[in-house]
CSV table of C-alpha atoms and ligand atoms in Angstrom, one decimal:
chain,number,residue,atom,x,y,z
A,1,MET,CA,123.6,0.0,131.2
A,2,THR,CA,122.5,0.5,128.0
A,3,GLU,CA,122.0,3.5,126.1
A,4,HIS,CA,118.4,3.8,125.7
A,5,SER,CA,118.1,3.1,129.9
A,6,SER,CA,121.3,5.9,130.1
A,7,LYS,CA,118.7,8.5,127.8
A,8,MET,CA,115.8,7.7,129.6
A,9,GLU,CA,117.6,8.4,132.7
A,10,ARG,CA,119.3,11.4,131.7
A,11,THR,CA,115.7,12.8,130.4
A,12,ALA,CA,114.2,11.8,133.8
A,13,ARG,CA,117.0,13.8,135.6
A,14,ILE,CA,116.2,17.3,133.5
A,15,ILE,CA,112.1,16.5,134.8
A,16,ALA,CA,113.3,16.0,138.3
A,17,ASP,CA,115.5,19.1,138.2
A,18,ASP,CA,112.8,21.0,136.5
A,19,GLU,CA,110.5,20.4,139.4
A,20,PRO,CA,109.6,23.6,141.7
A,21,ILE,CA,111.0,23.8,144.9
A,22,PRO,CA,108.8,22.4,147.7
A,23,GLN,CA,107.0,24.9,149.6
A,24,VAL,CA,105.1,24.5,152.9
A,25,GLU,CA,102.6,27.2,154.5
A,26,GLY,CA,103.6,29.5,151.2
A,27,ARG,CA,107.3,29.4,151.9
A,28,TYR,CA,109.8,27.7,149.5
A,29,VAL,CA,111.9,25.1,151.5
A,30,LEU,CA,115.4,25.4,149.8
A,31,LEU,CA,117.4,22.7,151.4
A,32,GLY,CA,117.4,19.9,149.0
A,33,ALA,CA,117.0,22.3,146.0
A,34,THR,CA,119.9,21.9,143.2
A,35,LEU,CA,121.4,24.5,141.7
A,36,ARG,CA,119.2,24.6,138.9
A,37,GLN,CA,115.8,24.7,140.9
A,38,LEU,CA,117.6,27.8,142.7
A,39,GLN,CA,118.5,29.2,139.4
A,40,GLU,CA,114.9,28.9,138.0
A,41,LEU,CA,113.4,30.4,141.3
A,42,ILE,CA,115.5,33.4,141.2
A,43,LYS,CA,115.3,34.3,137.5
A,44,ALA,CA,111.6,34.1,138.0
A,45,GLN,CA,111.8,36.5,140.8
A,46,GLY,CA,114.0,38.8,138.8
A,47,PHE,CA,117.0,38.7,140.7
A,48,PRO,CA,120.6,38.1,139.2
A,49,ALA,CA,121.5,34.7,137.8
A,50,PHE,CA,124.8,34.9,140.0
A,51,ARG,CA,122.9,34.9,143.2
A,52,ALA,CA,122.0,31.3,142.8
A,53,ARG,CA,125.4,30.2,143.1
A,54,GLN,CA,126.2,32.3,146.1
A,55,LEU,CA,123.1,30.7,148.1
A,56,TYR,CA,124.1,27.3,146.8
A,57,HIS,CA,127.1,27.9,148.4
A,58,TRP,CA,126.0,28.9,151.7
A,59,MET,CA,123.6,26.6,152.0
A,60,TYR,CA,125.7,23.3,151.3
A,61,HIS,CA,129.2,24.8,151.6
A,62,ARG,CA,129.0,26.8,154.7
A,63,CYS,CA,126.1,25.7,156.4
A,64,ALA,CA,124.7,28.6,157.0
A,65,ARG,CA,121.5,28.2,159.5
A,66,ASP,CA,119.5,31.0,158.1
A,67,PHE,CA,119.6,33.6,156.0
A,68,SER,CA,121.4,36.1,158.0
A,69,GLU,CA,124.2,34.5,157.9
A,70,MET,CA,124.6,35.1,154.2
A,71,HIS,CA,126.2,38.3,154.7
A,72,ASN,CA,127.5,39.0,151.1
A,73,ILE,CA,124.0,38.5,149.7
A,74,SER,CA,122.4,41.7,149.0
A,75,LYS,CA,119.8,43.4,151.3
A,76,GLU,CA,117.0,43.0,148.8
A,77,PHE,CA,117.5,39.5,148.1
A,78,ARG,CA,117.7,38.4,151.4
A,79,ARG,CA,114.3,40.5,152.4
A,80,TRP,CA,112.7,38.5,149.5
A,81,LEU,CA,114.2,35.0,150.8
A,82,GLU,CA,113.3,35.9,154.7
A,83,GLU,CA,109.8,36.8,153.6
A,84,ASN,CA,109.0,33.7,151.1
A,85,ALA,CA,111.5,31.1,151.9
A,86,THR,CA,113.2,28.6,154.9
A,87,LEU,CA,116.3,27.1,154.7
A,88,GLY,CA,113.9,24.2,156.3
A,89,HIS,CA,116.7,23.3,158.8
A,90,ILE,CA,116.2,20.8,161.6
A,91,ALA,CA,116.9,21.6,165.4
A,92,ILE,CA,119.5,19.4,167.4
A,93,LEU,CA,117.3,18.8,170.5
A,94,ASP,CA,119.8,16.5,172.7
A,95,GLU,CA,123.1,14.8,172.3
A,96,ARG,CA,124.9,12.0,173.9
A,97,LEU,CA,128.1,10.6,173.6
A,98,SER,CA,129.4,7.1,174.0
A,99,LYS,CA,132.2,5.8,175.8
A,100,ASP,CA,133.4,4.4,172.4
A,101,GLY,CA,133.9,8.2,171.0
A,102,SER,CA,130.4,8.3,168.9
A,103,ARG,CA,127.7,10.6,169.4
A,104,LYS,CA,124.0,10.3,169.2
A,105,PHE,CA,121.7,13.3,167.8
A,106,VAL,CA,118.3,13.5,168.5
A,107,PHE,CA,116.8,16.1,166.1
A,108,GLN,CA,113.3,17.6,166.1
A,109,LEU,CA,111.3,17.8,162.6
A,110,TYR,CA,109.5,20.9,161.8
A,111,ASP,CA,106.1,19.1,163.4
A,112,GLY,CA,108.0,18.2,166.6
A,113,ARG,CA,108.5,14.8,165.6
A,114,LEU,CA,111.9,12.8,166.6
A,115,VAL,CA,114.7,11.0,164.8
A,116,GLU,CA,118.2,10.4,165.8
A,117,SER,CA,121.4,10.3,163.9
A,118,VAL,CA,124.9,8.9,165.0
A,119,LEU,CA,128.2,10.1,164.4
A,120,ILE,CA,131.0,7.5,164.4
A,121,LYS,CA,134.6,8.7,164.8
A,122,GLU,CA,136.9,6.9,162.9
A,123,GLU,CA,140.5,7.6,162.4
A,124,GLY,CA,141.1,10.8,160.7
A,125,TRP,CA,137.4,11.2,159.4
A,126,ASN,CA,134.1,10.9,160.6
A,127,THR,CA,130.8,8.7,159.3
A,128,LEU,CA,127.5,9.9,159.9
A,129,CYS,CA,124.6,7.3,160.4
A,130,VAL,CA,121.7,9.3,159.1
A,131,SER,CA,117.9,8.6,159.1
A,132,SER,CA,115.4,8.4,156.0
A,133,GLN,CA,111.9,8.1,157.7
A,134,VAL,CA,110.2,8.7,161.2
A,135,GLY,CA,110.1,5.0,162.0
A,136,CYS,CA,109.8,2.2,159.8
A,137,ALA,CA,107.2,0.4,158.3
A,138,VAL,CA,108.9,-3.0,157.4
A,139,GLY,CA,108.6,-3.9,160.8
A,140,CYS,CA,111.8,-6.4,161.2
A,141,THR,CA,111.5,-8.0,164.4
A,142,PHE,CA,115.3,-7.7,165.6
A,143,CYS,CA,114.8,-3.9,164.9
A,144,LEU,CA,113.7,-1.6,167.4
A,145,THR,CA,113.2,1.1,164.7
A,146,GLY,CA,110.7,-1.5,163.2
A,147,PHE,CA,109.1,-2.2,166.6
A,148,GLY,CA,107.9,1.0,166.9
A,149,GLY,CA,106.0,1.5,163.8
A,150,TYR,CA,106.1,4.0,160.9
A,151,GLN,CA,105.1,7.7,161.2
A,152,ARG,CA,105.8,9.3,158.3
A,153,GLN,CA,108.5,10.4,155.2
A,154,MET,CA,111.6,12.5,156.3
A,155,THR,CA,111.5,15.4,153.4
A,156,ARG,CA,114.8,16.1,151.4
A,157,ALA,CA,115.5,19.4,153.6
A,158,GLU,CA,115.1,17.2,156.7
A,159,ILE,CA,117.5,14.5,155.1
A,160,VAL,CA,119.9,16.8,153.9
A,161,SER,CA,119.8,19.3,157.2
A,162,GLN,CA,120.6,16.1,159.4
A,163,VAL,CA,123.9,16.0,157.6
A,164,LEU,CA,124.4,19.7,157.3
A,165,MET,CA,124.1,20.5,161.3
A,166,VAL,CA,126.4,18.3,162.3
A,167,LYS,CA,129.0,18.9,159.9
A,168,ARG,CA,128.7,22.7,161.2
A,169,LEU,CA,129.2,20.9,164.2
A,170,LEU,CA,132.6,19.7,163.4
A,171,GLY,CA,134.0,22.7,161.9
A,172,GLU,CA,136.9,23.4,159.4
A,173,GLU,CA,139.2,21.0,161.4
A,174,GLU,CA,137.0,17.7,161.1
A,175,LEU,CA,136.2,15.5,158.2
A,176,LEU,CA,132.9,14.5,157.7
A,177,ARG,CA,133.7,11.8,155.0
A,178,ASN,CA,131.2,9.4,154.9
A,179,LEU,CA,127.4,8.7,154.9
A,180,VAL,CA,125.5,5.7,155.4
A,181,PHE,CA,121.7,5.8,155.2
A,182,MET,CA,121.4,2.8,158.1
A,183,GLY,CA,119.7,5.3,160.9
A,184,MET,CA,115.8,4.9,161.3
A,185,GLY,CA,113.6,4.1,157.9
A,186,GLU,CA,114.1,2.5,155.1
A,187,PRO,CA,115.5,4.6,152.3
A,188,LEU,CA,114.3,3.0,149.2
A,189,LEU,CA,110.6,3.6,150.4
A,190,ASN,CA,111.3,6.9,150.3
A,191,LEU,CA,113.3,7.7,147.2
A,192,ASP,CA,111.5,10.8,146.0
A,193,GLU,CA,112.9,12.4,149.1
A,194,VAL,CA,116.1,10.3,149.3
A,195,ILE,CA,117.2,10.4,145.5
A,196,PRO,CA,117.0,14.8,145.8
A,197,ALA,CA,118.7,14.7,149.1
A,198,LEU,CA,121.9,12.3,147.7
A,199,ARG,CA,122.1,14.3,144.3
A,200,VAL,CA,123.0,17.4,146.8
A,201,LEU,CA,124.8,15.8,149.3
A,202,THR,CA,127.5,14.5,146.6
A,203,ASP,CA,127.6,17.2,144.3
A,204,PRO,CA,130.8,18.5,144.5
A,205,GLU,CA,129.7,21.9,144.3
A,206,GLY,CA,127.2,21.3,146.9
A,207,VAL,CA,127.6,19.3,150.5
A,208,ALA,CA,130.6,17.2,148.4
A,209,ILE,CA,130.9,14.0,149.7
A,210,ALA,CA,132.1,11.8,147.8
A,211,ALA,CA,129.3,9.4,146.0
A,212,ARG,CA,131.3,6.3,146.3
A,213,ARG,CA,131.4,7.4,150.1
A,214,VAL,CA,127.4,7.5,150.8
A,215,THR,CA,126.3,4.0,151.4
A,216,VAL,CA,122.5,3.6,151.2
A,217,SER,CA,121.2,0.5,153.2
A,218,THR,CA,118.3,-1.3,152.4
A,219,SER,CA,116.0,-4.2,153.5
A,220,GLY,CA,116.0,-5.3,150.0
A,221,ILE,CA,113.2,-3.3,148.2
A,222,ILE,CA,113.6,-4.8,144.8
A,223,PRO,CA,112.2,-2.1,142.7
A,224,GLY,CA,113.7,0.6,144.8
A,225,ILE,CA,117.2,-1.1,144.2
A,226,ARG,CA,116.4,-0.3,140.6
A,227,ARG,CA,115.1,3.0,140.7
A,228,LEU,CA,118.5,3.6,142.6
A,229,GLY,CA,120.7,2.1,139.9
A,230,GLU,CA,118.6,4.0,137.2
A,231,ALA,CA,119.4,7.1,139.2
A,232,ASP,CA,122.9,6.6,138.4
A,233,LEU,CA,124.3,8.2,141.4
A,234,GLY,CA,127.3,6.3,141.8
A,235,VAL,CA,126.8,5.6,145.7
A,236,SER,CA,127.3,2.3,147.1
A,237,LEU,CA,124.7,-0.1,147.9
A,238,ALA,CA,124.4,-2.2,150.9
A,239,VAL,CA,121.6,-5.0,151.5
A,240,SER,CA,120.3,-6.4,154.8
A,241,LEU,CA,120.5,-10.0,153.7
A,242,ASN,CA,120.2,-11.5,157.2
A,243,ALA,CA,119.3,-15.3,156.5
A,244,THR,CA,120.1,-17.5,154.0
A,245,LYS,CA,116.5,-19.5,153.9
A,246,ASN,CA,113.2,-17.9,152.8
A,247,SER,CA,111.6,-19.8,155.5
A,248,VAL,CA,113.8,-17.8,158.3
A,249,ARG,CA,113.7,-14.6,156.4
A,250,ASP,CA,110.1,-14.4,156.1
A,251,VAL,CA,110.0,-14.4,160.3
A,252,ILE,CA,112.7,-11.9,160.9
A,253,MET,CA,111.9,-9.9,157.9
A,254,PRO,CA,108.4,-9.9,156.7
A,255,ILE,CA,109.2,-7.9,153.2
A,256,ASN,CA,111.0,-11.3,152.5
A,257,LYS,CA,107.6,-12.5,151.7
A,258,VAL,CA,107.1,-10.0,149.0
A,259,TYR,CA,110.8,-9.9,147.7
A,260,PRO,CA,112.2,-13.2,148.5
A,261,ILE,CA,116.0,-14.2,148.7
A,262,GLU,CA,116.5,-15.2,145.2
A,263,ASP,CA,114.3,-12.3,143.7
A,264,LEU,CA,116.4,-10.0,145.9
A,265,LEU,CA,120.2,-11.4,144.7
A,266,GLU,CA,118.7,-11.4,140.9
A,267,ALA,CA,118.0,-7.6,141.3
A,268,CYS,CA,121.5,-7.3,143.1
A,269,ARG,CA,123.2,-8.9,140.4
A,270,GLN,CA,121.6,-6.5,138.0
A,271,PHE,CA,122.5,-3.6,139.9
A,272,PRO,CA,124.9,-1.3,137.7
A,273,LEU,CA,128.3,-1.1,139.7
A,274,ARG,CA,131.1,1.2,138.8
A,275,PRO,CA,134.6,-0.4,137.9
A,276,ARG,CA,136.2,-2.3,140.9
A,277,ARG,CA,132.9,-1.4,143.4
A,278,ARG,CA,131.3,-4.1,145.2
A,279,ILE,CA,127.7,-4.4,147.1
A,280,THR,CA,127.9,-4.5,151.0
A,281,PHE,CA,125.9,-7.6,152.3
A,282,GLU,CA,124.8,-6.8,155.9
A,283,TYR,CA,124.0,-9.9,158.2
A,284,VAL,CA,122.8,-9.6,161.5
A,285,LEU,CA,123.5,-12.7,163.7
A,286,LEU,CA,121.1,-14.0,165.7
A,287,ARG,CA,121.9,-16.9,168.3
A,288,ASP,CA,120.8,-20.1,167.0
A,289,ILE,CA,118.5,-18.7,164.2
A,290,ASN,CA,120.6,-17.8,161.4
A,291,ASP,CA,124.3,-18.0,162.9
A,292,SER,CA,125.3,-21.9,161.9
A,293,VAL,CA,128.5,-22.9,159.9
A,294,GLU,CA,125.6,-24.4,157.3
A,295,ASP,CA,124.3,-21.1,157.2
A,296,ALA,CA,127.7,-19.3,156.2
A,297,ARG,CA,128.3,-22.0,153.6
A,298,GLN,CA,124.6,-21.4,152.0
A,299,LEU,CA,125.4,-17.5,152.2
A,300,ALA,CA,128.7,-18.4,150.4
A,301,ARG,CA,126.8,-20.1,148.0
A,302,LEU,CA,124.4,-17.9,147.4
A,303,LEU,CA,126.5,-14.8,146.9
A,304,LYS,CA,128.5,-16.7,144.2
A,305,GLY,CA,129.5,-14.1,141.4
A,306,ILE,CA,128.4,-10.9,143.2
A,307,PRO,CA,131.2,-8.5,143.6
A,308,CYS,CA,130.4,-8.0,147.3
A,309,LYS,CA,131.8,-7.6,150.5
A,310,ILE,CA,130.1,-9.0,153.7
A,311,ASN,CA,129.7,-7.3,156.9
A,312,LEU,CA,128.5,-9.5,159.9
A,313,ILE,CA,126.8,-7.6,162.7
A,314,PRO,CA,126.6,-9.6,166.1
A,315,PHE,CA,122.9,-8.8,167.4
A,316,ASN,CA,122.7,-5.8,169.6
A,317,PRO,CA,120.0,-7.1,172.1
A,318,ASP,CA,117.5,-5.2,173.8
A,319,SER,CA,114.9,-6.5,176.5
A,320,ARG,CA,112.0,-5.7,173.8
A,321,LEU,CA,113.4,-8.2,171.3
A,322,PRO,CA,113.0,-11.7,171.2
A,323,PHE,CA,116.8,-12.2,169.9
A,324,ASP,CA,120.3,-13.0,171.6
A,325,ARG,CA,123.5,-12.3,170.2
A,326,PRO,CA,125.8,-15.4,169.4
A,327,SER,CA,129.1,-15.8,171.2
A,328,PRO,CA,132.1,-14.0,169.8
A,329,GLN,CA,133.7,-18.1,168.9
A,330,ARG,CA,130.2,-18.4,167.0
A,331,VAL,CA,130.8,-15.3,164.8
A,332,GLU,CA,134.4,-15.8,164.2
A,333,ALA,CA,133.5,-19.6,163.0
A,334,PHE,CA,130.8,-18.1,160.9
A,335,GLN,CA,133.1,-15.5,159.1
A,336,GLN,CA,135.9,-18.2,158.8
A,337,VAL,CA,133.9,-20.2,156.6
A,338,LEU,CA,133.4,-17.2,154.2
A,339,LEU,CA,136.9,-16.1,154.4
A,340,ASP,CA,138.2,-19.6,153.6
A,341,LYS,CA,135.7,-19.1,150.4
A,342,HIS,CA,137.6,-15.7,149.4
A,343,TYR,CA,134.9,-13.6,150.6
A,344,THR,CA,135.9,-10.1,152.1
A,345,ALA,CA,133.6,-10.8,155.3
A,346,SER,CA,134.1,-8.4,158.6
A,347,ILE,CA,132.6,-8.8,161.6
A,348,ARG,CA,131.0,-4.8,163.1
A,349,TYR,CA,130.4,-4.6,166.5
A,350,SER,CA,128.3,-1.7,166.2
A,351,LYS,CA,129.2,1.7,168.0
A,352,GLY,CA,127.3,3.9,170.6
A,353,LEU,CA,125.7,0.8,172.3
A,354,ASP,CA,126.1,2.2,175.8
A,355,ILE,CA,123.5,5.5,174.2
A,356,GLY,CA,121.2,3.7,172.4
A,357,GLY,CA,123.1,4.5,168.9
A,358,ALA,CA,123.9,1.2,168.0
A,359,CYS,CA,122.3,-0.7,164.5
A,360,GLY,CA,118.7,-1.4,165.3
A,361,GLN,CA,118.4,0.8,168.4
A,362,LEU,CA,117.3,3.9,167.2
A,363,ALA,CA,113.6,4.8,168.3
A,364,ALA,CA,113.7,8.5,169.3
A,365,HIS,CA,110.3,8.5,167.6
A,366,TRP,CA,108.3,6.3,169.9
A,367,ARG,CA,110.2,6.7,173.0
A,368,ASP,CA,109.3,10.1,173.6
A,369,GLY,CA,105.6,8.6,173.9
A,370,ARG,CA,104.3,9.9,170.4
A,371,ARG,CA,103.7,6.1,169.4
B,401,SAH,N1,116.2,-0.3,156.5
B,401,SAH,C1,117.4,0.1,156.3
B,401,SAH,C2,118.9,0.4,156.8
B,401,SAH,C3,118.4,0.7,158.3
B,401,SAH,S1,118.5,-0.5,159.4
B,401,SAH,C4,118.0,-1.5,156.2
B,401,SAH,O1,117.2,-2.4,156.9
B,401,SAH,O2,118.9,-1.9,156.0
B,401,SAH,C5,120.5,-0.5,159.3
B,401,SAH,C6,121.4,-2.0,159.6
B,401,SAH,O3,121.1,-2.3,161.0
B,401,SAH,C7,120.4,-3.2,159.0
B,401,SAH,O4,121.6,-3.9,158.2
B,401,SAH,C8,120.1,-4.0,159.9
B,401,SAH,O5,119.7,-5.4,159.5
B,401,SAH,C9,120.6,-3.5,161.2
B,401,SAH,N2,120.0,-3.8,162.6
B,401,SAH,C10,118.7,-3.4,162.6
B,401,SAH,N3,118.1,-4.2,163.9
B,401,SAH,C11,119.6,-4.5,164.7
B,401,SAH,C12,120.3,-5.0,165.8
B,401,SAH,N4,119.1,-5.2,166.8
B,401,SAH,N5,121.4,-5.6,166.0
B,401,SAH,C13,122.3,-5.3,164.9
B,401,SAH,N6,121.9,-5.0,163.5
B,401,SAH,C14,120.7,-4.4,163.6
B,402,SF4,FE1,113.3,-1.0,159.1
B,402,SF4,FE2,115.5,-1.5,158.7
B,402,SF4,FE3,115.0,-1.7,160.9
B,402,SF4,FE4,113.9,-3.3,159.1
B,402,SF4,S1,116.3,-3.0,159.8
B,402,SF4,S2,112.6,-2.5,160.7
B,402,SF4,S3,114.2,-2.3,157.5
B,402,SF4,S4,115.0,0.1,159.9
């Protein structure tokens, strides 16, 4: 990053921090607020400055569900909070456990709308797959979230609450180590809320998830990739490429008509990566559409020179989607081409297929009849 752009970014950050905390029906919605924002609010109300840090710790470290749990906060301050603010938590409406150990949560948002998140158990830690929008407007034809259409943006409080509610459920013994923005929605079309959420999620004094362990996945929204890079948060970027020819990508990911493959890869080349870090390219394998050995060779050519790894995701079928999953042999042949060209390429069979929790299956927002 040039000195000029990093200066601009610092300025942008200060402006973002100086924004007032969002209000709904006259109440401050605190989840998603930075320490600075809490300090400003608390100072303006005439309470001692150290209360901000206490509140911040209760919100993001202790995962308090409401103000009544914050027992070391003065009565007077708590009363003010109860009358003028809300944390803005969302409610877990349902939880389903998969045979493979992953868990799907259905969350109810403040207006009754539903989103889903999936907790994936790995060896020694957990990864949470979070949502950033109710539905998705991008409309990829292999994805059930896209099939259901778009309802609205999620707020920063709703995004952060998904993480805190699950962290609270896991308790002290179980580690929530990784976050992937691969649930419902296109995070780079909601950066006004996603960036503030990322800030508190990765703040060592906040939710404290290591930035490099937070992955934002995009269908390839180029201005969003640039803005995420400029925000300089150190989070990881994943790009759902899914095709090697514009003629194919135009059909399965209509957003390709706006941001075609070559422009998208140029934006990836310019994305500011920290030392030894790589971009992840996701590639959903659809039988007879994008899964040939020739596609694999073309993928290797396209990604040349980009520090990257490739995740091959065999398509998760659904009767409403007009695609099939390739055979394991075909998936392995695709992978082998990439390995032969010295790429890191793994096959990722999604978790939670039996509970509707796999990649592309999250659809609570329209399954509940609100579509
Ligand atoms: N909107 C973002 C993040 C959510 S989708 C994006 O598109 O990247 C997360 C991943 O699930 C993407 O890589 C997407 O290509 C993949 N996906 C969507 N539908 C799928 C399906 N039916 N089977 C397998 N992967 C799918
Ligand atoms: Fe939206 Fe991602 Fe699904 Fe495409 S794959 S419709 S961008 S959620």
